[in-house]
Short mmCIF file of C-alpha atoms in Angstrom, two decimals:
data_model
loop_
_atom_site.label_atom_id
_atom_site.label_comp_id
_atom_site.label_asym_id
_atom_site.label_seq_id
_atom_site.Cartn_x
_atom_site.Cartn_y
_atom_site.Cartn_z
CA UNK A 1 47.78 115.05 93.94
CA UNK A 2 45.74 114.48 97.50
CA UNK A 3 43.55 117.11 96.51
CA UNK A 4 41.96 115.23 93.39
CA UNK A 5 40.56 111.83 95.60
CA UNK A 6 37.04 111.67 97.06
CA UNK A 7 36.11 112.24 100.77
CA UNK A 8 36.17 108.39 101.13
CA UNK A 9 39.79 108.19 100.39
CA UNK A 10 42.42 107.22 103.17
CA UNK A 11 45.81 108.62 103.09
CA UNK A 12 48.28 106.21 104.43
CA UNK A 13 51.91 107.69 104.90
CA UNK A 14 54.92 105.62 104.47
CA UNK A 15 55.31 104.17 108.25
CA UNK A 16 51.70 103.20 108.63
CA UNK A 17 52.39 100.53 105.43
CA UNK A 18 52.06 97.70 107.47
CA UNK A 19 48.52 98.40 108.26
CA UNK A 20 47.77 98.53 104.17
CA UNK A 21 49.21 94.57 104.23
CA UNK A 22 47.90 93.91 107.13
CA UNK A 23 44.37 94.67 105.95
CA UNK A 24 45.31 92.91 102.52
CA UNK A 25 46.80 90.12 103.58
CA UNK A 26 45.76 89.64 107.78
CA UNK A 27 49.53 89.26 108.24
CA UNK A 28 51.45 91.01 110.44
CA UNK A 29 54.65 91.44 112.55
CA UNK A 30 53.87 90.92 116.26
CA UNK A 31 52.88 88.26 118.53
CA UNK A 32 49.72 86.86 118.47
CA UNK A 33 47.89 89.08 121.15
CA UNK A 34 44.75 91.47 120.93
CA UNK A 35 44.36 94.27 123.48
CA UNK A 36 41.62 96.47 124.46
CA UNK A 37 41.04 99.58 126.95
CA UNK A 38 38.84 98.38 129.52
CA UNK A 39 38.34 100.52 132.83
CA UNK A 40 41.41 102.54 132.25
CA UNK A 41 43.30 99.27 131.86
CA UNK A 42 44.99 98.00 128.58
CA UNK A 43 43.89 94.03 129.02
CA UNK A 44 44.73 91.25 126.13
CA UNK A 45 41.56 90.09 125.08
CA UNK A 46 42.82 87.54 122.65
CA UNK A 47 45.39 85.52 121.63
CA UNK A 48 46.07 83.30 118.74
CA UNK A 49 46.76 79.59 119.98
CA UNK A 50 51.10 78.62 118.80
CA UNK A 51 51.72 82.13 118.42
CA UNK A 52 54.62 83.86 120.77
CA UNK A 53 52.25 85.39 123.28
CA UNK A 54 50.60 82.50 123.63
CA UNK A 55 53.68 80.01 123.89
CA UNK A 56 55.70 82.24 126.41
CA UNK A 57 52.79 81.83 129.06
CA UNK A 58 50.54 85.34 128.64
CA UNK A 59 47.24 84.85 129.70
CA UNK A 60 43.75 86.49 128.44
CA UNK A 61 42.79 89.18 131.72
CA UNK A 62 46.20 89.91 131.61
CA UNK A 63 46.82 93.45 132.16
CA UNK A 64 49.68 95.32 130.17
CA UNK A 65 52.13 97.78 132.20
CA UNK A 66 55.13 98.45 130.14
CA UNK A 67 56.76 97.31 126.77
CA UNK A 68 60.50 97.51 126.34
CA UNK A 69 60.83 99.21 130.00
CA UNK A 70 57.89 102.10 128.67
CA UNK A 71 54.89 102.69 130.35
CA UNK A 72 51.93 102.65 128.23
CA UNK A 73 48.83 104.05 130.65
CA UNK A 74 49.31 107.08 129.26
CA UNK A 75 49.04 106.08 125.41
CA UNK A 76 46.54 105.28 122.77
CA UNK A 77 45.73 101.90 121.91
CA UNK A 78 47.66 102.41 118.09
CA UNK A 79 50.50 103.36 119.96
CA UNK A 80 50.60 100.82 121.93
CA UNK A 81 50.00 98.72 119.34
CA UNK A 82 52.68 100.41 117.01
CA UNK A 83 55.39 99.63 120.10
CA UNK A 84 54.29 95.91 120.00
CA UNK A 85 54.09 95.06 116.43
CA UNK A 86 57.09 95.70 114.17
CA UNK A 87 59.60 93.59 112.04
CA UNK A 88 59.66 89.83 112.19
CA UNK A 89 62.50 88.68 114.07
CA UNK A 90 62.91 91.53 116.38
CA UNK A 91 62.09 91.52 119.88
CA UNK A 92 60.34 92.69 123.04
CA UNK A 93 60.11 93.10 126.24
CA UNK A 94 56.34 93.26 127.88
CA UNK A 95 55.48 93.89 131.39
CA UNK A 96 51.77 92.76 132.55
CA UNK A 97 50.18 92.04 135.79
CA UNK A 98 47.77 88.89 136.25
CA UNK A 99 44.56 89.57 138.20
CA UNK A 100 43.84 87.59 141.33
CA UNK A 101 47.88 88.00 142.33
CA UNK A 102 50.04 90.74 142.93
CA UNK A 103 52.34 89.48 140.50
CA UNK A 104 53.94 91.28 138.13
CA UNK A 105 55.30 89.25 134.99
CA UNK A 106 57.99 90.12 132.62
CA UNK A 107 58.06 88.26 129.35
CA UNK A 108 60.93 88.15 126.34
CA UNK A 109 59.12 87.91 123.32
CA UNK A 110 60.33 87.80 119.16
CA UNK A 111 58.27 89.12 116.85
CA UNK A 112 56.82 86.63 114.18
CA UNK A 113 54.68 86.82 111.01
CA UNK A 114 51.13 86.20 111.96
CA UNK A 115 48.41 85.06 110.16
CA UNK A 116 44.88 86.39 111.50
CA UNK A 117 42.68 83.55 110.83
CA UNK A 118 39.60 85.22 108.32
CA UNK A 119 37.29 82.59 109.59
CA UNK A 120 37.90 82.42 113.36
CA UNK A 121 34.83 79.80 114.12
CA UNK A 122 32.62 77.58 112.30
CA UNK A 123 30.44 75.36 113.72
CA UNK A 124 26.95 73.40 113.92
CA UNK A 125 23.91 75.93 115.77
CA UNK A 126 21.73 72.94 115.20
CA UNK A 127 21.28 69.80 113.56
CA UNK A 128 20.85 71.19 110.36
CA UNK A 129 21.97 74.99 110.64
CA UNK A 130 25.72 75.38 110.12
CA UNK A 131 27.56 78.88 110.91
CA UNK A 132 31.10 80.59 110.27
CA UNK A 133 32.38 84.06 110.94
CA UNK A 134 33.95 86.26 108.85
CA UNK A 135 36.66 89.00 110.08
CA UNK A 136 37.38 90.59 107.20
CA UNK A 137 37.94 90.24 103.39
CA UNK A 138 42.03 89.78 103.03
CA UNK A 139 43.21 87.81 99.90
CA UNK A 140 42.42 84.37 101.51
CA UNK A 141 38.81 85.09 102.73
CA UNK A 142 37.01 83.92 100.03
CA UNK A 143 38.44 80.45 99.67
CA UNK A 144 38.57 80.12 103.52
CA UNK A 145 34.68 80.36 104.04
CA UNK A 146 34.77 77.99 100.41
CA UNK A 147 36.44 75.76 102.65
CA UNK A 148 34.40 75.82 106.15
CA UNK A 149 31.26 75.96 103.88
CA UNK A 150 32.23 72.43 102.37
CA UNK A 151 33.06 70.98 106.09
CA UNK A 152 29.74 72.69 107.26
CA UNK A 153 27.60 71.22 104.30
CA UNK A 154 29.67 68.02 103.54
CA UNK A 155 31.23 66.99 106.80
CA UNK A 156 28.83 68.36 109.31
CA UNK A 157 25.44 67.83 107.64
CA UNK A 158 24.47 71.37 107.69
CA UNK A 159 21.45 72.08 105.27
CA UNK A 160 21.26 76.21 106.02
CA UNK A 161 23.82 78.47 106.77
CA UNK A 162 24.24 81.28 108.67
CA UNK A 163 27.05 83.88 107.57
CA UNK A 164 28.06 86.22 110.49
CA UNK A 165 29.64 89.35 108.79
CA UNK A 166 29.18 91.64 112.27
CA UNK A 167 32.16 94.01 113.20
CA UNK A 168 33.70 92.89 109.68
CA UNK A 169 34.64 96.11 108.24
CA UNK A 170 35.83 94.90 104.62
CA UNK A 171 38.92 94.70 102.68
CA UNK A 172 39.55 93.19 99.59
CA UNK A 173 36.53 93.42 96.22
CA UNK A 174 37.50 90.85 94.70
CA UNK A 175 36.98 88.78 97.73
CA UNK A 176 33.43 89.93 97.79
CA UNK A 177 32.42 89.13 94.44
CA UNK A 178 34.63 85.94 94.70
CA UNK A 179 31.98 85.44 98.06
CA UNK A 180 29.28 86.00 95.98
CA UNK A 181 30.09 83.79 93.45
CA UNK A 182 30.37 80.92 96.21
CA UNK A 183 26.35 81.28 95.75
CA UNK A 184 25.61 82.90 92.53
CA UNK A 185 26.73 81.54 89.15
CA UNK A 186 29.03 82.86 86.30
CA UNK A 187 28.26 86.36 84.57
CA UNK A 188 26.03 88.10 87.51
CA UNK A 189 26.67 91.81 88.40
CA UNK A 190 27.95 92.05 91.90
CA UNK A 191 28.78 95.46 92.36
CA UNK A 192 29.71 98.61 89.73
CA UNK A 193 32.36 101.71 90.22
CA UNK A 194 31.78 104.98 89.27
CA UNK A 195 34.49 107.98 89.15
CA UNK A 196 35.26 111.02 87.82
CA UNK A 197 36.09 109.96 84.33
CA UNK A 198 34.67 107.53 82.50
CA UNK A 199 37.87 104.63 83.01
CA UNK A 200 36.41 104.62 86.70
CA UNK A 201 33.08 103.62 85.53
CA UNK A 202 33.44 99.68 85.62
CA UNK A 203 31.24 96.81 86.30
CA UNK A 204 31.92 93.67 88.19
CA UNK A 205 30.66 89.97 87.90
CA UNK A 206 30.90 86.73 89.01
CA UNK A 207 33.08 84.49 86.91
CA UNK A 208 32.51 81.19 87.85
CA UNK A 209 29.85 78.17 88.47
CA UNK A 210 28.51 78.75 92.52
CA UNK A 211 29.42 75.67 94.60
CA UNK A 212 26.23 76.49 96.56
CA UNK A 213 24.06 77.44 94.15
CA UNK A 214 20.71 76.25 95.95
CA UNK A 215 21.96 76.50 100.14
CA UNK A 216 19.53 78.83 102.60
CA UNK A 217 21.81 81.87 103.35
CA UNK A 218 21.01 84.94 106.03
CA UNK A 219 23.64 86.92 106.65
CA UNK A 220 24.39 88.49 109.92
CA UNK A 221 25.11 92.23 109.72
CA UNK A 222 25.60 95.27 112.60
CA UNK A 223 27.14 98.80 112.33
CA UNK A 224 30.64 98.37 112.08
CA UNK A 225 29.90 95.57 108.66
CA UNK A 226 31.45 98.14 105.99
CA UNK A 227 32.58 98.10 102.71
CA UNK A 228 33.31 94.33 101.39
CA UNK A 229 30.33 93.46 103.61
CA UNK A 230 27.80 95.66 102.47
CA UNK A 231 28.65 94.53 98.85
CA UNK A 232 28.02 91.12 100.16
CA UNK A 233 25.26 91.44 101.55
CA UNK A 234 23.53 93.94 99.22
CA UNK A 235 24.01 91.87 96.73
CA UNK A 236 22.84 88.45 98.10
CA UNK A 237 19.85 90.64 99.21
CA UNK A 238 18.79 91.97 95.81
CA UNK A 239 19.27 88.48 94.10
CA UNK A 240 16.64 87.14 97.11
CA UNK A 241 20.02 84.57 97.10
CA UNK A 242 20.02 85.40 100.93
CA UNK A 243 18.40 87.01 103.87
CA UNK A 244 20.07 90.00 105.88
CA UNK A 245 19.20 90.31 109.84
CA UNK A 246 21.16 92.59 112.23
CA UNK A 247 21.09 96.28 112.56
CA UNK A 248 21.78 99.12 110.10
CA UNK A 249 25.32 98.80 108.82
CA UNK A 250 28.26 101.15 108.35
#
């Protein structure tokens, strides 16, 4: 079965189904903290407000030392993530050190269903220019962008909007089409797919009236903008509906 797949298909074993669920929904069982490897240390670089890590008092910059008593110095970031994430309602213990102190801190946490926002930030760059960042294309991406657009234009007075897709690796195809549909009217082809059999040759078109058909749009991309991000940016550019700014996408 796997031999028939194309080179762009990725196989997920059952043990990694949580990763697939996260890509599609933005939800996972965890503590609401993101980590990165910096200078051979595992550092907390992001905290979601109101989630277990934030409520317990973990802070940005804290250095992770162990999870459930297991030292993490020789583990990859993916392996550490596997230790921290898990079924909602289960518990874990993390030990950290805080920069500027010699203190070693231990926290007992309970995992919850955590929803990472598709639009982590929206605001005004000037009196007339609005800005929103889109992290991923989960099942709520287009609806979150829709709400952000209404807020920027109706409440804050934006006359033009910058959409930041830098670092956005994509997600659900239908959400990319729905996002283009916010700016492009009904019946416009967004993307087509071709496969080894005619059944896989499909054309995907916008299905509703645009909510902001005349709003000037600029889209930011970089080398990590991929998949659905490239579909949105490419379609908006091809239709002369927006401009694309940045570096070459993935």
